Each structure stands twice: as C-alpha cells, then as structure tokens.
Amino acid sequence: SLLKPCTVRKKALLGVALAILVPLTGYLIVDHYGKNVVHIPPYFIAEKVDTVIRDGKMTFDTVYHQVKDFTLTNQLGEKVKPADVRNRILVVDFFFTSCPSICPTLTAHMKMVQEAFGNAKNDSVIQILSFSVDPERDTVQTLKKYADKHNIDPKNWWLLTGSKKEIYDLARNEFFVNAVQGNGGPDDFIHTEKFVIIDKDRHIRGYYNGLDTNEVRRMVNDIAVLHIAKDKKRPGLLKRLFSSGN
C-alpha cells in the first residue's frame, strides 16, 4: 500500500509530461518541416490566375478568394467586424434560434469547438461567427437569450444579426455555402449544415459537415495546423533556437 501514492504520482507526472510533449512535438514537426510532413488545409475558391515572370521564367500564380470585411451586430448589441479579430482564424456557420432540426446539433458541435480552444492560452486562436438566417426574428435580445441558454462565451463566439440581404449575400458570395441563387427577399431561405474555416489572411481553407463529429474533429485539427503553420518568410523554431544569433 506504501507504493500506491508513488505509483499515482508517477502516473500524474507522466500525464503532465505527455500533455506538454505531444503538442510541442506537433508544433516542432509543423514548424520545422511544414507542408512536407503535415497536411496543410488547401485553399478554396480560385478567382483568377496571374502570369508572373520570375528570373526570366514565366510562372502562374493562382489568386484565391479573400472574404471581404463586413459589419454586423452580435448578441451583446455590439457592431463587430472580422477586422476586429484580424489575428484569429474564423469559424463560420449559419443557423436560426427557432430552428428545430439541425441547428441544435450544429450549436452543440460548435460548442465542442469553442471548448477545444477555450482555455486562457488558446482563447484567441479562433473567432466563431454564427450568422442568423432569420435576422428579422433573431434580434439582439433573442440572440442573447439563446447564447445564455447554450453558455456561449462572446469572447470568441459571436451570434450575428443584421440585414437579411447582407447576410444572404455573404453566405452565397463570400463563404459560398449555398449554390442556389436568391436575393435575400422574404421568400429566400438558406439552411446549411456546413462549417467553414477562414485563415488569418481571410482565405477559405475548409468546409466540414457540422452534423458529423468526425468532421468536426478534423476541422479542429485543421485549425490547429493553420494556427502554427510554417511562415515561409520566417525561420523555423529549431533554427531560431540554435542559430548563432547572426
């Protein structure tokens, strides 16, 4: 029985060591080797191809869609825009508070995403943007009540309302979650299970089925990779640590 506390302490220390080592190892692999080893989420929605002359040779650069800035109102009645959180990865979905079908599941799964990045160290990694597709009924007060019911922290999760025309235009022409044409009028309606991630440069980097927990886990992994993905213009962590200081 005297060995039990020692065994427990060893297991606890091992757990702490693994908790530190696993993320650090992942960081070093991504930081040092970049996309040669770790799958980096691709870019979506190519808009044009530019011809570029480099070292006397003609090359072609694909230009990908960048989500424009916009201003809507969150559950606290604040006017907010993506530029307010420019260093965060955006996680986007579309819902409405009175939805009895897919929205409760989408909200529960998005809550998992928030909790995955919810501690003090990671709470600035993402900003969740949940757009109401029924903004006339989803007033600030309604959104606040919904947020309180689901324990949604506004620090990194905004429920957004505003002009229906603007929200529907964003859904179709900025986030590309709906292929059916519409004008945001009274008879227009968008209902989608898609989650979308937008990187810090506002490029679309992934679409996921928000009803599928495996897809949600994949999205969380992709967010983590994008957050620590190697900046080609910046030396890797190992080089920075062991450089001569030149």
PDB file of C-alpha atoms in Angstrom:
ATOM      1  CA  SER A   1       0.000   0.000   0.000  1.00  0.00           C
ATOM      2  CA  LEU A   2       3.035   2.268   0.538  1.00  0.00           C
ATOM      3  CA  LEU A   3       3.792   2.008  -3.184  1.00  0.00           C
ATOM      4  CA  LYS A   4       0.383   3.260  -4.243  1.00  0.00           C
ATOM      5  CA  PRO A   5       0.974   7.020  -3.716  1.00  0.00           C
ATOM      6  CA  CYS A   6       4.299   6.736  -5.573  1.00  0.00           C
ATOM      7  CA  THR A   7       2.595   4.953  -8.468  1.00  0.00           C
ATOM      8  CA  VAL A   8      -0.144   7.572  -8.586  1.00  0.00           C
ATOM      9  CA  ARG A   9       2.444  10.370  -8.572  1.00  0.00           C
ATOM     10  CA  LYS A  10       4.374   8.709 -11.404  1.00  0.00           C
ATOM     11  CA  LYS A  11       1.217   8.382 -13.478  1.00  0.00           C
ATOM     12  CA  ALA A  12       0.317  12.010 -12.806  1.00  0.00           C
ATOM     13  CA  LEU A  13       3.806  13.174 -13.809  1.00  0.00           C
ATOM     14  CA  LEU A  14       3.658  11.044 -16.943  1.00  0.00           C
ATOM     15  CA  GLY A  15       0.288  12.568 -17.812  1.00  0.00           C
ATOM     16  CA  VAL A  16       1.660  16.086 -17.389  1.00  0.00           C
ATOM     17  CA  ALA A  17       4.753  15.241 -19.450  1.00  0.00           C
ATOM     18  CA  LEU A  18       2.647  13.830 -22.271  1.00  0.00           C
ATOM     19  CA  ALA A  19       0.300  16.810 -22.136  1.00  0.00           C
ATOM     20  CA  ILE A  20       3.301  19.071 -22.740  1.00  0.00           C
ATOM     21  CA  LEU A  21       5.302  16.823 -25.078  1.00  0.00           C
ATOM     22  CA  VAL A  22       2.594  15.858 -27.567  1.00  0.00           C
ATOM     23  CA  PRO A  23       1.563  19.417 -28.559  1.00  0.00           C
ATOM     24  CA  LEU A  24       5.226  20.534 -28.532  1.00  0.00           C
ATOM     25  CA  THR A  25       6.234  17.660 -30.805  1.00  0.00           C
ATOM     26  CA  GLY A  26       3.375  18.510 -33.146  1.00  0.00           C
ATOM     27  CA  TYR A  27       4.429  22.142 -33.155  1.00  0.00           C
ATOM     28  CA  LEU A  28       8.068  21.289 -33.943  1.00  0.00           C
ATOM     29  CA  ILE A  29       7.081  18.973 -36.794  1.00  0.00           C
ATOM     30  CA  VAL A  30       4.828  21.557 -38.407  1.00  0.00           C
ATOM     31  CA  ASP A  31       7.171  24.464 -37.702  1.00  0.00           C
ATOM     32  CA  HIS A  32      10.322  22.723 -38.917  1.00  0.00           C
ATOM     33  CA  TYR A  33       9.061  20.630 -41.808  1.00  0.00           C
ATOM     34  CA  GLY A  34       5.901  22.490 -42.802  1.00  0.00           C
ATOM     35  CA  LYS A  35       3.735  21.050 -45.540  1.00  0.00           C
ATOM     36  CA  ASN A  36       6.318  18.380 -46.479  1.00  0.00           C
ATOM     37  CA  VAL A  37       5.259  16.309 -43.469  1.00  0.00           C
ATOM     38  CA  VAL A  38       1.956  17.638 -42.128  1.00  0.00           C
ATOM     39  CA  HIS A  39      -1.199  18.002 -44.196  1.00  0.00           C
ATOM     40  CA  ILE A  40      -1.883  21.705 -44.609  1.00  0.00           C
ATOM     41  CA  PRO A  41      -5.537  22.535 -45.403  1.00  0.00           C
ATOM     42  CA  PRO A  42      -5.878  23.630 -49.048  1.00  0.00           C
ATOM     43  CA  TYR A  43      -7.179  26.923 -50.396  1.00  0.00           C
ATOM     44  CA  PHE A  44     -10.682  27.107 -51.841  1.00  0.00           C
ATOM     45  CA  ILE A  45     -12.391  29.267 -54.488  1.00  0.00           C
ATOM     46  CA  ALA A  46      -9.794  30.209 -57.089  1.00  0.00           C
ATOM     47  CA  GLU A  47     -10.710  33.541 -58.670  1.00  0.00           C
ATOM     48  CA  LYS A  48      -8.017  34.080 -61.291  1.00  0.00           C
ATOM     49  CA  VAL A  49      -4.561  33.032 -62.444  1.00  0.00           C
ATOM     50  CA  ASP A  50      -1.860  35.685 -62.729  1.00  0.00           C
ATOM     51  CA  THR A  51       1.117  35.363 -65.045  1.00  0.00           C
ATOM     52  CA  VAL A  52       4.350  36.218 -63.257  1.00  0.00           C
ATOM     53  CA  ILE A  53       7.890  36.487 -64.617  1.00  0.00           C
ATOM     54  CA  ARG A  54      10.477  35.180 -62.141  1.00  0.00           C
ATOM     55  CA  ASP A  55      14.172  35.000 -63.026  1.00  0.00           C
ATOM     56  CA  GLY A  56      13.264  35.314 -66.681  1.00  0.00           C
ATOM     57  CA  LYS A  57      10.813  32.413 -66.497  1.00  0.00           C
ATOM     58  CA  MET A  58       7.064  32.620 -66.826  1.00  0.00           C
ATOM     59  CA  THR A  59       5.122  31.167 -63.920  1.00  0.00           C
ATOM     60  CA  PHE A  60       1.461  31.167 -62.964  1.00  0.00           C
ATOM     61  CA  ASP A  61       0.076  32.162 -59.576  1.00  0.00           C
ATOM     62  CA  THR A  62      -3.471  31.237 -58.582  1.00  0.00           C
ATOM     63  CA  VAL A  63      -5.267  34.026 -56.748  1.00  0.00           C
ATOM     64  CA  TYR A  64      -7.774  32.711 -54.217  1.00  0.00           C
ATOM     65  CA  HIS A  65     -10.865  34.414 -52.877  1.00  0.00           C
ATOM     66  CA  GLN A  66     -10.450  36.555 -49.760  1.00  0.00           C
ATOM     67  CA  VAL A  67     -13.533  37.166 -47.628  1.00  0.00           C
ATOM     68  CA  LYS A  68     -14.321  40.875 -47.512  1.00  0.00           C
ATOM     69  CA  ASP A  69     -14.796  42.794 -44.293  1.00  0.00           C
ATOM     70  CA  PHE A  70     -18.337  43.492 -43.115  1.00  0.00           C
ATOM     71  CA  THR A  71     -20.127  44.840 -40.057  1.00  0.00           C
ATOM     72  CA  LEU A  72     -22.993  43.106 -38.237  1.00  0.00           C
ATOM     73  CA  THR A  73     -24.410  43.144 -34.693  1.00  0.00           C
ATOM     74  CA  ASN A  74     -23.595  40.472 -32.109  1.00  0.00           C
ATOM     75  CA  GLN A  75     -25.572  39.103 -29.155  1.00  0.00           C
ATOM     76  CA  LEU A  76     -24.315  41.936 -26.934  1.00  0.00           C
ATOM     77  CA  GLY A  77     -25.633  44.594 -29.300  1.00  0.00           C
ATOM     78  CA  GLU A  78     -22.099  45.481 -30.421  1.00  0.00           C
ATOM     79  CA  LYS A  79     -21.221  46.366 -34.007  1.00  0.00           C
ATOM     80  CA  VAL A  80     -18.469  43.918 -34.905  1.00  0.00           C
ATOM     81  CA  LYS A  81     -16.421  43.002 -37.966  1.00  0.00           C
ATOM     82  CA  PRO A  82     -13.717  40.453 -38.880  1.00  0.00           C
ATOM     83  CA  ALA A  83     -11.107  43.219 -38.808  1.00  0.00           C
ATOM     84  CA  ASP A  84     -11.695  43.417 -35.033  1.00  0.00           C
ATOM     85  CA  VAL A  85     -10.172  39.920 -34.706  1.00  0.00           C
ATOM     86  CA  ARG A  86      -7.700  40.053 -37.578  1.00  0.00           C
ATOM     87  CA  ASN A  87      -5.202  37.635 -35.999  1.00  0.00           C
ATOM     88  CA  ARG A  88      -7.755  34.899 -35.369  1.00  0.00           C
ATOM     89  CA  ILE A  89      -8.951  32.025 -37.527  1.00  0.00           C
ATOM     90  CA  LEU A  90     -12.659  32.427 -38.285  1.00  0.00           C
ATOM     91  CA  VAL A  91     -15.063  29.514 -37.863  1.00  0.00           C
ATOM     92  CA  VAL A  92     -18.355  30.175 -39.646  1.00  0.00           C
ATOM     93  CA  ASP A  93     -21.807  28.619 -39.613  1.00  0.00           C
ATOM     94  CA  PHE A  94     -25.409  29.640 -40.334  1.00  0.00           C
ATOM     95  CA  PHE A  95     -28.351  28.982 -38.002  1.00  0.00           C
ATOM     96  CA  PHE A  96     -31.514  30.461 -36.527  1.00  0.00           C
ATOM     97  CA  THR A  97     -32.680  30.314 -32.928  1.00  0.00           C
ATOM     98  CA  SER A  98     -36.112  28.796 -33.595  1.00  0.00           C
ATOM     99  CA  CYS A  99     -34.726  26.002 -35.798  1.00  0.00           C
ATOM    100  CA  PRO A 100     -35.994  22.638 -34.512  1.00  0.00           C
ATOM    101  CA  SER A 101     -33.995  20.381 -36.849  1.00  0.00           C
ATOM    102  CA  ILE A 102     -30.245  20.641 -37.489  1.00  0.00           C
ATOM    103  CA  CYS A 103     -29.394  23.836 -35.572  1.00  0.00           C
ATOM    104  CA  PRO A 104     -29.356  22.376 -32.034  1.00  0.00           C
ATOM    105  CA  THR A 105     -26.816  19.777 -33.187  1.00  0.00           C
ATOM    106  CA  LEU A 106     -24.756  22.393 -35.015  1.00  0.00           C
ATOM    107  CA  THR A 107     -24.684  24.553 -31.896  1.00  0.00           C
ATOM    108  CA  ALA A 108     -23.700  21.603 -29.681  1.00  0.00           C
ATOM    109  CA  HIS A 109     -20.879  20.675 -32.042  1.00  0.00           C
ATOM    110  CA  MET A 110     -19.716  24.273 -32.334  1.00  0.00           C
ATOM    111  CA  LYS A 111     -19.660  24.374 -28.548  1.00  0.00           C
ATOM    112  CA  MET A 112     -17.176  21.478 -28.702  1.00  0.00           C
ATOM    113  CA  VAL A 113     -15.022  23.595 -30.997  1.00  0.00           C
ATOM    114  CA  GLN A 114     -15.150  26.563 -28.634  1.00  0.00           C
ATOM    115  CA  GLU A 115     -14.212  24.347 -25.701  1.00  0.00           C
ATOM    116  CA  ALA A 116     -11.280  22.873 -27.658  1.00  0.00           C
ATOM    117  CA  PHE A 117      -9.790  26.378 -27.808  1.00  0.00           C
ATOM    118  CA  GLY A 118     -11.355  27.671 -24.622  1.00  0.00           C
ATOM    119  CA  ASN A 119      -8.506  27.913 -22.130  1.00  0.00           C
ATOM    120  CA  ALA A 120      -6.663  31.140 -21.410  1.00  0.00           C
ATOM    121  CA  LYS A 121      -3.750  30.192 -23.672  1.00  0.00           C
ATOM    122  CA  ASN A 122      -5.869  29.347 -26.722  1.00  0.00           C
ATOM    123  CA  ASP A 123      -8.948  31.562 -26.424  1.00  0.00           C
ATOM    124  CA  SER A 124      -7.607  33.989 -29.024  1.00  0.00           C
ATOM    125  CA  VAL A 125      -6.897  31.327 -31.668  1.00  0.00           C
ATOM    126  CA  ILE A 126     -10.394  31.337 -33.171  1.00  0.00           C
ATOM    127  CA  GLN A 127     -13.431  33.555 -33.514  1.00  0.00           C
ATOM    128  CA  ILE A 128     -16.704  31.747 -34.186  1.00  0.00           C
ATOM    129  CA  LEU A 129     -19.203  33.623 -36.345  1.00  0.00           C
ATOM    130  CA  SER A 130     -22.725  32.167 -36.285  1.00  0.00           C
ATOM    131  CA  PHE A 131     -24.914  34.074 -38.746  1.00  0.00           C
ATOM    132  CA  SER A 132     -28.662  34.067 -38.213  1.00  0.00           C
ATOM    133  CA  VAL A 133     -30.528  33.270 -41.445  1.00  0.00           C
ATOM    134  CA  ASP A 134     -33.690  34.625 -39.793  1.00  0.00           C
ATOM    135  CA  PRO A 135     -32.371  38.012 -38.659  1.00  0.00           C
ATOM    136  CA  GLU A 136     -35.762  39.739 -38.506  1.00  0.00           C
ATOM    137  CA  ARG A 137     -36.843  37.453 -35.670  1.00  0.00           C
ATOM    138  CA  ASP A 138     -33.369  36.869 -34.250  1.00  0.00           C
ATOM    139  CA  THR A 139     -32.988  40.241 -32.581  1.00  0.00           C
ATOM    140  CA  VAL A 140     -30.123  41.082 -30.225  1.00  0.00           C
ATOM    141  CA  GLN A 141     -32.325  40.143 -27.264  1.00  0.00           C
ATOM    142  CA  THR A 142     -33.249  36.797 -28.844  1.00  0.00           C
ATOM    143  CA  LEU A 143     -29.621  36.019 -29.631  1.00  0.00           C
ATOM    144  CA  LYS A 144     -28.536  36.931 -26.104  1.00  0.00           C
ATOM    145  CA  LYS A 145     -31.163  34.615 -24.631  1.00  0.00           C
ATOM    146  CA  TYR A 146     -30.007  31.811 -26.955  1.00  0.00           C
ATOM    147  CA  ALA A 147     -26.367  32.464 -26.043  1.00  0.00           C
ATOM    148  CA  ASP A 148     -27.147  32.329 -22.321  1.00  0.00           C
ATOM    149  CA  LYS A 149     -29.107  29.112 -22.754  1.00  0.00           C
ATOM    150  CA  HIS A 150     -26.168  27.432 -24.503  1.00  0.00           C
ATOM    151  CA  ASN A 151     -23.460  29.027 -22.333  1.00  0.00           C
ATOM    152  CA  ILE A 152     -21.857  30.736 -25.337  1.00  0.00           C
ATOM    153  CA  ASP A 153     -18.887  32.933 -24.413  1.00  0.00           C
ATOM    154  CA  PRO A 154     -18.942  36.116 -26.541  1.00  0.00           C
ATOM    155  CA  LYS A 155     -15.204  36.493 -26.082  1.00  0.00           C
ATOM    156  CA  ASN A 156     -14.645  34.187 -29.060  1.00  0.00           C
ATOM    157  CA  TRP A 157     -18.138  33.363 -30.323  1.00  0.00           C
ATOM    158  CA  TRP A 158     -20.431  35.932 -31.909  1.00  0.00           C
ATOM    159  CA  LEU A 159     -24.050  35.281 -32.831  1.00  0.00           C
ATOM    160  CA  LEU A 160     -24.722  37.744 -35.626  1.00  0.00           C
ATOM    161  CA  THR A 161     -27.802  39.541 -36.884  1.00  0.00           C
ATOM    162  CA  GLY A 162     -28.375  42.386 -39.313  1.00  0.00           C
ATOM    163  CA  SER A 163     -29.721  42.893 -42.824  1.00  0.00           C
ATOM    164  CA  LYS A 164     -31.051  39.675 -44.340  1.00  0.00           C
ATOM    165  CA  LYS A 165     -29.872  40.763 -47.786  1.00  0.00           C
ATOM    166  CA  GLU A 166     -26.350  41.312 -46.498  1.00  0.00           C
ATOM    167  CA  ILE A 167     -26.187  38.028 -44.562  1.00  0.00           C
ATOM    168  CA  TYR A 168     -27.505  36.047 -47.530  1.00  0.00           C
ATOM    169  CA  ASP A 169     -25.073  37.791 -49.862  1.00  0.00           C
ATOM    170  CA  LEU A 170     -22.227  36.837 -47.515  1.00  0.00           C
ATOM    171  CA  ALA A 171     -23.434  33.226 -47.422  1.00  0.00           C
ATOM    172  CA  ARG A 172     -23.569  32.965 -51.206  1.00  0.00           C
ATOM    173  CA  ASN A 173     -20.786  35.215 -52.454  1.00  0.00           C
ATOM    174  CA  GLU A 174     -18.212  35.335 -49.666  1.00  0.00           C
ATOM    175  CA  PHE A 175     -18.470  31.969 -47.884  1.00  0.00           C
ATOM    176  CA  PHE A 176     -20.023  30.012 -50.796  1.00  0.00           C
ATOM    177  CA  VAL A 177     -22.193  27.755 -48.631  1.00  0.00           C
ATOM    178  CA  ASN A 178     -25.217  27.832 -50.931  1.00  0.00           C
ATOM    179  CA  ALA A 179     -25.303  27.348 -54.702  1.00  0.00           C
ATOM    180  CA  VAL A 180     -28.974  28.268 -55.130  1.00  0.00           C
ATOM    181  CA  GLN A 181     -29.469  31.809 -56.363  1.00  0.00           C
ATOM    182  CA  GLY A 182     -31.552  34.254 -54.331  1.00  0.00           C
ATOM    183  CA  ASN A 183     -31.842  37.908 -53.396  1.00  0.00           C
ATOM    184  CA  GLY A 184     -32.349  37.753 -49.634  1.00  0.00           C
ATOM    185  CA  GLY A 185     -36.015  38.610 -50.057  1.00  0.00           C
ATOM    186  CA  PRO A 186     -38.983  37.425 -47.951  1.00  0.00           C
ATOM    187  CA  ASP A 187     -39.220  34.051 -49.729  1.00  0.00           C
ATOM    188  CA  ASP A 188     -35.476  33.402 -49.800  1.00  0.00           C
ATOM    189  CA  PHE A 189     -34.100  30.914 -47.272  1.00  0.00           C
ATOM    190  CA  ILE A 190     -30.697  29.342 -46.663  1.00  0.00           C
ATOM    191  CA  HIS A 191     -30.304  26.295 -44.440  1.00  0.00           C
ATOM    192  CA  THR A 192     -26.921  24.552 -44.386  1.00  0.00           C
ATOM    193  CA  GLU A 193     -25.034  22.135 -42.167  1.00  0.00           C
ATOM    194  CA  LYS A 194     -21.638  23.432 -43.332  1.00  0.00           C
ATOM    195  CA  PHE A 195     -18.923  24.744 -41.043  1.00  0.00           C
ATOM    196  CA  VAL A 196     -16.284  26.883 -42.768  1.00  0.00           C
ATOM    197  CA  ILE A 197     -12.819  27.920 -41.615  1.00  0.00           C
ATOM    198  CA  ILE A 198     -11.163  31.134 -42.790  1.00  0.00           C
ATOM    199  CA  ASP A 199      -7.460  31.691 -42.171  1.00  0.00           C
ATOM    200  CA  LYS A 200      -5.846  34.855 -40.811  1.00  0.00           C
ATOM    201  CA  ASP A 201      -5.430  36.193 -44.352  1.00  0.00           C
ATOM    202  CA  ARG A 202      -9.176  35.630 -44.875  1.00  0.00           C
ATOM    203  CA  HIS A 203      -8.844  32.778 -47.363  1.00  0.00           C
ATOM    204  CA  ILE A 204     -11.306  29.877 -47.163  1.00  0.00           C
ATOM    205  CA  ARG A 205      -9.398  26.782 -46.001  1.00  0.00           C
ATOM    206  CA  GLY A 206     -12.057  24.162 -45.346  1.00  0.00           C
ATOM    207  CA  TYR A 207     -15.685  23.040 -45.473  1.00  0.00           C
ATOM    208  CA  TYR A 208     -16.999  20.487 -42.985  1.00  0.00           C
ATOM    209  CA  ASN A 209     -20.271  18.738 -42.203  1.00  0.00           C
ATOM    210  CA  GLY A 210     -21.198  20.268 -38.854  1.00  0.00           C
ATOM    211  CA  LEU A 211     -23.534  17.347 -38.074  1.00  0.00           C
ATOM    212  CA  ASP A 212     -20.701  14.798 -38.202  1.00  0.00           C
ATOM    213  CA  THR A 213     -18.480  14.624 -35.114  1.00  0.00           C
ATOM    214  CA  ASN A 214     -15.622  13.096 -37.132  1.00  0.00           C
ATOM    215  CA  GLU A 215     -15.765  16.073 -39.494  1.00  0.00           C
ATOM    216  CA  VAL A 216     -15.797  18.451 -36.528  1.00  0.00           C
ATOM    217  CA  ARG A 217     -12.708  16.751 -35.080  1.00  0.00           C
ATOM    218  CA  ARG A 218     -10.999  17.045 -38.465  1.00  0.00           C
ATOM    219  CA  MET A 219     -11.848  20.739 -38.511  1.00  0.00           C
ATOM    220  CA  VAL A 220     -10.351  21.255 -35.039  1.00  0.00           C
ATOM    221  CA  ASN A 221      -7.145  19.547 -36.203  1.00  0.00           C
ATOM    222  CA  ASP A 222      -7.037  21.723 -39.323  1.00  0.00           C
ATOM    223  CA  ILE A 223      -7.481  24.863 -37.213  1.00  0.00           C
ATOM    224  CA  ALA A 224      -4.561  23.824 -35.006  1.00  0.00           C
ATOM    225  CA  VAL A 225      -2.359  23.203 -38.056  1.00  0.00           C
ATOM    226  CA  LEU A 226      -3.295  26.550 -39.615  1.00  0.00           C
ATOM    227  CA  HIS A 227      -2.563  28.320 -36.351  1.00  0.00           C
ATOM    228  CA  ILE A 228       1.010  27.005 -36.187  1.00  0.00           C
ATOM    229  CA  ALA A 229       1.614  26.505 -39.906  1.00  0.00           C
ATOM    230  CA  LYS A 230       5.060  27.487 -41.071  1.00  0.00           C
ATOM    231  CA  ASP A 231       5.511  31.005 -42.336  1.00  0.00           C
ATOM    232  CA  LYS A 232       7.802  30.637 -45.355  1.00  0.00           C
ATOM    233  CA  LYS A 233       9.413  34.027 -44.663  1.00  0.00           C
ATOM    234  CA  ARG A 234      10.197  33.153 -41.048  1.00  0.00           C
ATOM    235  CA  PRO A 235      12.901  30.654 -39.901  1.00  0.00           C
ATOM    236  CA  GLY A 236      11.664  27.538 -38.137  1.00  0.00           C
ATOM    237  CA  LEU A 237      11.668  27.317 -34.344  1.00  0.00           C
ATOM    238  CA  LEU A 238      14.648  24.931 -34.260  1.00  0.00           C
ATOM    239  CA  LYS A 239      16.728  27.293 -36.407  1.00  0.00           C
ATOM    240  CA  ARG A 240      15.725  30.230 -34.233  1.00  0.00           C
ATOM    241  CA  LEU A 241      16.648  28.358 -31.037  1.00  0.00           C
ATOM    242  CA  PHE A 242      20.022  27.110 -32.262  1.00  0.00           C
ATOM    243  CA  SER A 243      21.088  29.929 -34.571  1.00  0.00           C
ATOM    244  CA  SER A 244      24.322  31.717 -33.861  1.00  0.00           C
ATOM    245  CA  GLY A 245      22.435  34.990 -33.425  1.00  0.00           C
ATOM    246  CA  ASN A 246      23.581  36.457 -36.743  1.00  0.00           C
TER     247      ASN A 246
END
